[in-house]
Coordinates of C-alpha atoms in Angstrom, one line a residue:
M1 CA -11.2 -12.9 -3.3
M2 CA -9.5 -10.1 -5.2
N3 CA -6.9 -7.9 -3.5
L4 CA -7.0 -4.1 -3.7
Q5 CA -4.6 -4.0 -6.7
D6 CA -6.7 -6.5 -8.7
T7 CA -9.8 -4.5 -7.9
M8 CA -8.2 -1.2 -9.0
Q9 CA -7.0 -2.9 -12.2
H10 CA -10.5 -4.0 -13.1
I11 CA -11.9 -0.6 -12.2
S12 CA -9.3 1.2 -14.4
I13 CA -10.0 -1.1 -17.4
L14 CA -13.7 -0.4 -17.0
M15 CA -12.9 3.4 -16.9
V16 CA -10.9 3.1 -20.1
F17 CA -14.0 1.4 -21.7
M18 CA -16.2 4.1 -20.3
E19 CA -13.9 6.8 -21.8
G20 CA -14.5 5.2 -25.2
V21 CA -18.3 5.3 -24.7
L22 CA -18.2 8.9 -23.5
S23 CA -16.1 9.8 -26.6
F24 CA -18.9 8.4 -28.7
L25 CA -21.5 10.4 -26.8
S26 CA -19.6 13.6 -27.1
P27 CA -20.7 16.7 -29.0
C28 CA -18.0 16.1 -31.6
V29 CA -19.6 12.7 -32.6
L30 CA -23.3 12.6 -31.9
P31 CA -24.2 15.5 -34.2
L32 CA -22.3 13.8 -37.1
L33 CA -23.9 10.4 -36.6
P34 CA -26.7 11.0 -39.2
V35 CA -24.1 11.9 -41.7
Y36 CA -21.8 8.8 -41.1
M37 CA -24.7 6.4 -40.8
G38 CA -26.4 8.0 -43.8
Y39 CA -23.4 6.9 -45.9
L40 CA -23.4 3.4 -44.3
I41 CA -27.1 2.6 -44.4
G42 CA -27.9 4.6 -47.6
S43 CA -31.0 6.8 -47.7
D44 CA -33.3 8.4 -50.2
V45 CA -34.8 11.9 -50.2
N46 CA -37.2 10.9 -47.5
N47 CA -34.3 9.6 -45.3
K48 CA -35.6 6.1 -45.5
Q49 CA -33.1 3.2 -45.4
I50 CA -32.5 1.8 -48.9
R51 CA -29.9 -0.9 -48.2
K52 CA -30.6 -4.3 -46.9
K53 CA -29.8 -4.9 -43.3
R54 CA -27.0 -7.4 -43.9
F55 CA -25.1 -4.8 -46.1
V56 CA -25.6 -2.2 -43.5
I57 CA -24.0 -4.5 -40.9
F58 CA -21.1 -5.4 -43.2
F59 CA -20.4 -1.8 -43.9
T60 CA -20.7 -0.9 -40.2
L61 CA -18.2 -3.7 -39.3
S62 CA -15.8 -2.5 -42.0
F63 CA -16.1 1.1 -40.6
I64 CA -15.4 -0.2 -37.1
F65 CA -12.4 -2.2 -38.4
G66 CA -11.0 1.0 -39.9
I67 CA -11.3 2.7 -36.5
F68 CA -9.5 -0.3 -34.8
T69 CA -6.7 -0.3 -37.4
A70 CA -6.0 3.4 -37.1
I71 CA -6.0 3.3 -33.3
L72 CA -3.7 0.3 -33.1
L73 CA -1.4 1.8 -35.7
M74 CA -1.2 5.0 -33.6
N75 CA -0.5 2.9 -30.5
I76 CA 2.3 1.0 -32.2
S77 CA 3.9 4.2 -33.5
I78 CA 3.8 5.8 -30.0
T79 CA 5.2 2.5 -28.6
L80 CA 8.2 2.8 -30.9
I81 CA 8.7 6.4 -29.9
S82 CA 8.4 5.7 -26.2
S83 CA 11.0 2.8 -26.5
F84 CA 13.6 5.5 -26.9
F85 CA 12.8 6.6 -23.3
R86 CA 12.9 3.2 -21.8
D87 CA 15.9 4.1 -19.7
H88 CA 13.9 7.1 -18.2
M89 CA 10.5 5.5 -18.0
S90 CA 9.7 7.1 -14.6
V91 CA 10.2 10.5 -16.2
F92 CA 8.2 9.6 -19.3
I93 CA 5.3 8.3 -17.2
K94 CA 5.2 11.4 -14.9
V95 CA 5.4 13.8 -17.8
G96 CA 2.7 11.7 -19.6
G97 CA 0.5 11.9 -16.4
I98 CA 0.9 15.7 -16.3
L99 CA -0.1 16.0 -19.9
I100 CA -3.2 13.9 -19.3
I101 CA -4.1 16.1 -16.4
V102 CA -3.7 19.2 -18.6
L103 CA -5.9 17.6 -21.3
G104 CA -8.5 16.8 -18.7
L105 CA -8.5 20.3 -17.3
F106 CA -8.9 21.6 -20.9
Q107 CA -12.0 19.4 -21.4
L108 CA -13.4 20.6 -18.1
G109 CA -13.1 24.2 -19.4
F110 CA -10.5 25.4 -16.9
F111 CA -8.6 27.1 -19.8
K112 CA -9.0 27.6 -23.5
S113 CA -6.5 26.7 -26.2
N114 CA -6.8 27.6 -29.9
F115 CA -4.5 24.7 -30.7
L116 CA -6.4 22.1 -28.8
G117 CA -9.8 23.6 -29.7
K118 CA -9.4 23.2 -33.5
T119 CA -10.9 20.3 -35.4
R120 CA -8.5 18.7 -37.8
R121 CA -9.5 15.9 -40.2
L122 CA -7.8 13.9 -43.0
P123 CA -9.3 14.9 -46.3
F124 CA -11.9 12.3 -47.4
T125 CA -14.7 12.8 -49.9
L126 CA -17.2 10.1 -50.7
K127 CA -18.0 10.2 -54.4
K128 CA -18.5 6.6 -55.2
E129 CA -21.2 4.0 -54.2
M130 CA -20.5 2.7 -50.7
N131 CA -18.5 -0.5 -50.5
L132 CA -16.4 -2.3 -47.8
L133 CA -13.2 -0.5 -48.7
L134 CA -14.8 2.9 -48.6
A135 CA -16.5 2.0 -45.2
F136 CA -13.0 1.0 -43.9
L137 CA -11.5 4.3 -45.1
M138 CA -14.3 6.2 -43.4
G139 CA -13.5 4.6 -40.1
F140 CA -9.7 5.0 -40.6
T141 CA -10.0 8.8 -41.3
F142 CA -12.5 9.2 -38.5
S143 CA -9.9 7.9 -36.0
F144 CA -7.1 10.2 -37.3
A145 CA -9.3 13.3 -36.9
W146 CA -8.5 15.6 -34.0
T147 CA -11.6 17.1 -32.3
P148 CA -11.7 19.0 -29.0
C149 CA -13.8 16.1 -27.5
I150 CA -12.0 13.0 -28.8
G151 CA -8.5 14.2 -29.4
P152 CA -7.5 14.8 -25.7
A153 CA -9.2 11.5 -24.6
L154 CA -7.5 9.4 -27.3
S155 CA -4.2 11.0 -26.7
S156 CA -4.5 10.4 -23.0
I157 CA -5.4 6.7 -23.4
L158 CA -2.4 6.4 -25.8
L159 CA -0.1 7.9 -23.1
L160 CA -1.5 5.7 -20.4
A161 CA -1.3 2.5 -22.6
N162 CA 2.3 3.2 -23.5
S163 CA 3.4 3.7 -19.9
S164 CA 3.1 -0.1 -19.5
Q165 CA 6.3 -0.7 -21.6
N166 CA 4.4 -3.7 -22.9
L167 CA 3.1 -3.8 -26.5
W168 CA 0.5 -6.4 -25.7
M169 CA -0.8 -4.5 -22.6
S170 CA -0.9 -1.2 -24.5
N171 CA -2.7 -2.8 -27.4
F172 CA -5.1 -4.4 -25.0
L173 CA -6.0 -1.1 -23.4
M174 CA -6.4 0.6 -26.8
V175 CA -8.8 -2.3 -27.9
I176 CA -10.8 -1.7 -24.7
Y177 CA -11.1 2.0 -25.5
A178 CA -11.9 1.2 -29.2
L179 CA -14.7 -1.2 -28.1
G180 CA -16.2 1.5 -26.0
L181 CA -16.1 3.9 -28.9
T182 CA -17.3 1.5 -31.6
I183 CA -19.9 -0.8 -30.0
P184 CA -22.5 2.0 -30.2
F185 CA -21.8 2.2 -33.9
L186 CA -22.5 -1.5 -34.3
L187 CA -25.7 -1.2 -32.3
I188 CA -26.8 1.7 -34.5
G189 CA -26.0 -0.5 -37.6
I190 CA -28.3 -3.2 -36.2
F191 CA -31.0 -1.1 -34.6
T192 CA -30.7 2.0 -36.8
D193 CA -34.0 3.9 -36.4
S194 CA -34.7 3.1 -32.8
I195 CA -31.3 4.1 -31.5
L196 CA -31.0 7.2 -33.7
N197 CA -34.4 8.4 -32.5
W198 CA -33.4 7.7 -28.9
L199 CA -30.2 9.7 -29.2
S200 CA -32.1 12.5 -30.9
N201 CA -34.4 12.7 -27.9
H202 CA -31.6 12.6 -25.4
K203 CA -29.2 15.2 -26.8
S204 CA -28.8 16.7 -23.3
I205 CA -26.5 13.9 -22.3
M206 CA -23.8 15.7 -24.4
N207 CA -23.7 18.4 -21.7
Y208 CA -22.3 15.8 -19.2
T209 CA -20.3 13.3 -21.3
V210 CA -17.2 15.5 -22.0
K211 CA -17.1 16.6 -18.3
L212 CA -17.3 13.1 -17.0
G213 CA -14.7 12.0 -19.5
A214 CA -12.4 14.8 -18.3
I215 CA -12.7 13.7 -14.7
I216 CA -11.7 10.2 -15.7
L217 CA -8.6 11.6 -17.5
I218 CA -7.6 13.6 -14.5
F219 CA -7.9 10.5 -12.4
F220 CA -5.6 8.6 -14.7
G221 CA -3.1 11.5 -14.8
V222 CA -3.0 11.9 -11.1
S223 CA -2.6 8.1 -10.6
M224 CA 0.3 8.0 -13.1
V225 CA 2.2 10.9 -11.4
S226 CA 1.7 9.6 -7.9
G227 CA 2.7 6.0 -8.8
K228 CA -0.7 4.5 -8.0
M229 CA -1.2 3.3 -11.6
N230 CA 1.6 0.7 -11.2
F231 CA -0.6 -2.2 -12.4
I232 CA -0.6 -0.5 -15.8
S233 CA 2.4 1.9 -15.8
N234 CA 5.7 0.0 -15.6
Y235 CA 8.2 2.4 -14.1
M236 CA 10.9 -0.2 -14.0
T237 CA 13.4 -0.6 -16.9
Q238 CA 13.9 -4.3 -17.5
S239 CA 17.5 -5.7 -17.4
S240 CA 16.6 -8.2 -20.1
N241 CA 19.2 -11.0 -20.6
N242 CA 21.3 -9.2 -17.9
A243 CA 22.4 -6.6 -20.4
M244 CA 23.9 -4.6 -17.5
I245 CA 26.4 -7.4 -16.9
K246 CA 27.1 -8.0 -20.5
D247 CA 27.9 -4.4 -21.1
K248 CA 30.8 -4.9 -18.8
N249 CA 32.2 -7.4 -21.3
E250 CA 31.7 -5.5 -24.5
D251 CA 35.4 -5.1 -25.0
K252 CA 35.8 -8.9 -24.8
K253 CA 33.5 -9.7 -27.7
E254 CA 34.8 -12.3 -30.2
D255 CA 33.5 -13.7 -33.4
G256 CA 32.5 -17.4 -33.5
G257 CA 28.7 -17.9 -33.3
E258 CA 27.9 -20.4 -30.5
N259 CA 31.4 -20.2 -29.1
K260 CA 31.0 -16.4 -28.7
D261 CA 27.6 -17.0 -26.9
E262 CA 29.2 -19.6 -24.6
K263 CA 32.1 -17.2 -23.9
N264 CA 29.7 -14.4 -23.0
S265 CA 27.7 -16.8 -20.8
E266 CA 30.8 -17.8 -18.9
Q267 CA 31.9 -14.2 -18.5
E268 CA 28.5 -13.3 -17.2
K269 CA 28.5 -16.2 -14.7
A270 CA 32.0 -15.2 -13.5
L271 CA 31.1 -11.6 -13.0
L272 CA 27.8 -12.5 -11.2
Q273 CA 29.8 -14.8 -8.9
Q274 CA 32.3 -12.0 -8.2
L275 CA 29.5 -9.6 -7.6
G276 CA 27.8 -11.9 -5.2
S277 CA 30.9 -12.8 -3.2
Y278 CA 32.2 -9.2 -3.0
E279 CA 32.5 -8.2 0.7
L280 CA 31.1 -4.9 1.9
K281 CA 30.8 -3.4 5.4
D282 CA 27.5 -1.9 6.6
Q283 CA 27.0 0.9 9.1
H284 CA 27.7 -1.5 12.0
D285 CA 30.9 -2.8 10.4
K286 CA 29.3 -6.1 9.7
I287 CA 30.5 -7.9 6.6
I288 CA 27.7 -8.4 4.0
K289 CA 27.8 -10.2 0.6
L290 CA 25.0 -10.1 -1.9
E291 CA 25.1 -13.9 -2.2
D292 CA 24.0 -14.0 1.5
Y293 CA 20.5 -13.1 0.1
K294 CA 20.3 -15.7 -2.6
G295 CA 16.8 -17.1 -2.6
K296 CA 15.3 -13.7 -2.0
V297 CA 14.5 -10.8 -4.3
V298 CA 16.7 -7.8 -3.3
F299 CA 15.7 -4.2 -3.4
L300 CA 19.0 -2.4 -3.8
N301 CA 19.0 1.4 -3.6
F302 CA 22.0 3.6 -4.5
W303 CA 22.0 7.0 -2.8
A304 CA 24.1 9.9 -1.5
T305 CA 23.8 12.4 1.2
W306 CA 24.3 15.3 -1.2
C307 CA 21.4 14.2 -3.3
P308 CA 18.1 15.8 -2.2
P309 CA 15.8 13.2 -3.9
C310 CA 17.8 10.5 -2.2
R311 CA 17.3 12.0 1.2
G312 CA 13.6 12.5 0.4
E313 CA 13.0 8.8 -0.3
L314 CA 15.0 7.4 2.6
P315 CA 12.1 7.6 5.1
N316 CA 10.0 5.4 2.7
I317 CA 12.9 3.0 2.2
Q318 CA 13.2 2.7 6.0
K319 CA 9.4 1.9 6.2
L320 CA 9.9 -0.6 3.5
Y321 CA 12.7 -2.3 5.4
E322 CA 10.6 -2.4 8.6
K323 CA 7.8 -4.1 6.6
Y324 CA 10.0 -6.7 5.0
R325 CA 12.7 -7.1 7.7
S326 CA 11.5 -10.6 8.6
D327 CA 10.2 -11.6 5.2
K328 CA 11.6 -14.9 3.8
H329 CA 11.4 -13.8 0.2
V330 CA 12.4 -10.1 0.2
A331 CA 15.5 -8.2 1.3
I332 CA 15.9 -4.4 1.5
L333 CA 19.4 -2.9 1.1
T334 CA 21.0 0.5 0.4
I335 CA 24.5 1.3 -0.7
V336 CA 26.6 4.5 -0.7
Y337 CA 30.1 5.3 -2.0
P338 CA 32.1 7.2 0.6
G339 CA 34.7 9.7 -0.4
G340 CA 35.0 12.3 -3.1
Q341 CA 31.7 14.3 -3.3
E342 CA 30.3 12.1 -0.6
K343 CA 31.0 12.2 3.1
G344 CA 33.6 9.9 4.6
E345 CA 32.6 6.7 6.5
S346 CA 32.5 8.3 10.0
D347 CA 30.4 11.3 8.8
L348 CA 28.1 8.8 6.9
K349 CA 27.6 6.8 10.1
E350 CA 26.7 10.0 11.9
F351 CA 24.2 10.9 9.2
I352 CA 22.7 7.4 9.4
S353 CA 22.4 7.7 13.2
D354 CA 20.9 11.2 13.1
N355 CA 18.2 10.0 10.6
A356 CA 17.4 6.9 12.6
L357 CA 18.1 4.6 9.7
T358 CA 18.2 0.9 10.6
V359 CA 18.0 -0.3 7.0
P360 CA 21.3 -1.9 6.0
V361 CA 23.6 0.7 4.4
L362 CA 26.5 -0.9 2.6
F363 CA 29.8 1.1 2.1
D364 CA 31.1 0.5 -1.4
D365 CA 34.7 1.1 -2.6
G366 CA 33.5 1.7 -6.2
F367 CA 33.3 -1.9 -7.5
I368 CA 29.5 -2.2 -7.0
Y369 CA 28.8 1.2 -8.4
S370 CA 31.0 0.5 -11.4
T371 CA 29.5 -3.0 -12.0
F372 CA 25.9 -1.7 -12.0
G373 CA 26.9 1.3 -14.1
I374 CA 25.4 3.9 -11.7
G375 CA 25.4 7.3 -13.5
S376 CA 22.8 9.2 -11.5
M377 CA 21.2 9.0 -8.1
P378 CA 19.0 7.8 -6.7
T379 CA 18.9 4.6 -8.7
T380 CA 17.2 1.4 -7.5
F381 CA 17.9 -2.1 -8.8
M382 CA 15.9 -5.2 -8.2
L383 CA 17.8 -8.5 -8.1
D384 CA 16.0 -11.8 -8.7
K385 CA 16.4 -14.8 -6.4
E386 CA 19.5 -15.9 -8.4
G387 CA 21.2 -12.6 -7.7
K388 CA 20.8 -11.4 -11.3
P389 CA 19.6 -7.8 -12.1
Y390 CA 15.9 -7.9 -13.0
G391 CA 15.2 -4.2 -13.5
Y392 CA 15.9 -0.7 -12.3
I393 CA 14.6 2.8 -12.0
E394 CA 16.6 6.0 -12.0
G395 CA 15.0 8.8 -9.9
A396 CA 13.1 9.1 -6.6
L397 CA 10.4 6.6 -5.9
T398 CA 7.1 6.7 -4.1
M399 CA 6.2 3.9 -1.7
E400 CA 3.7 2.5 -4.2
M401 CA 6.5 2.3 -6.9
M402 CA 8.8 0.5 -4.4
E403 CA 6.1 -2.0 -3.6
N404 CA 5.4 -2.5 -7.2
M405 CA 9.0 -3.2 -8.1
I406 CA 9.2 -5.9 -5.4
L407 CA 5.9 -7.4 -6.5
K408 CA 6.9 -7.5 -10.2
T409 CA 10.2 -9.2 -9.4
L410 CA 8.6 -11.7 -7.1
N411 CA 6.0 -12.6 -9.8
A412 CA 8.8 -13.0 -12.3
N413 CA 10.4 -15.6 -10.1

């Protein structure tokens, strides 16, 4: 039996496919179908098909392959660009969600835009007899065209796909969208006359396809902004190969191939051991060490009383702690750094008491903050069952995002 998250994942993938189908049925594509298919099937002055069916299917498949190639190239390009924002993925995803909502509202007709409303196409003129290469180029240039119907939809799916931080997942979503867009072309190539006649007799569906597609886009955008699209959008920046720990040892790098790797590995183990055995006091003056939680994944939140987003997410962290307090596989901890801009220990304890926080609050002396390289707050790290940093997010989290961080770390172990 599927859980709610699995169900939502299947529904969302189906909606991505439907967005592709609706793009095909939009007013920007349907009226041009006779032109495109006329090139592919060939026609005489009486509009009768003059090419054999097998050639029509080959040309149609080549046309579809051109669409797939263009869409995947666009996705890889956006992936490379989004990789520069990997340290701020939560911001990238929320901004992307807002852009998707704006594009959805544009398609619904809530506002007009000369920029979004213009049609832009790559120059392509067919002067030679149709062949597989020309059919491929037709599909390729078709995908790179911006139209008021398809442009916002394709851009939104690209943003959604790249919020996953996973090239395979993003390409998978783009393939699902491309299938929705291109399967109708293939059906027309096989059943040309009957399908074109049916579409000609049901042109009224164009009055609804763009609006329905816009509603799907707004759903995706709202879900990304609210953190409910976590099964696709990956808010957490991965600490691959424990890069955070290795950064502490950059000044100790040496040449020497395998010896260098062994040296770094030893330094990493030593620092992790020091991190795990470091003693900290909580709000009840109880001594706590991170190694006490070995065997559990640890949700470790860095916060400050002077930080409004930190204070805003504390109630959710408290709820999270109450949920997992007796869990054998998950631990919820928070950490503050008294002094300086922050309150002193006594004032912090008063703040903790006034806000009815029972979640463990560890008082750092600077070592933990320095080791984790905390530069902004709130920042939340996930530690795996070995006590190694698995990933982190800078910025305030929703409850859904917190749960997703825990789930991803558990699944990775």
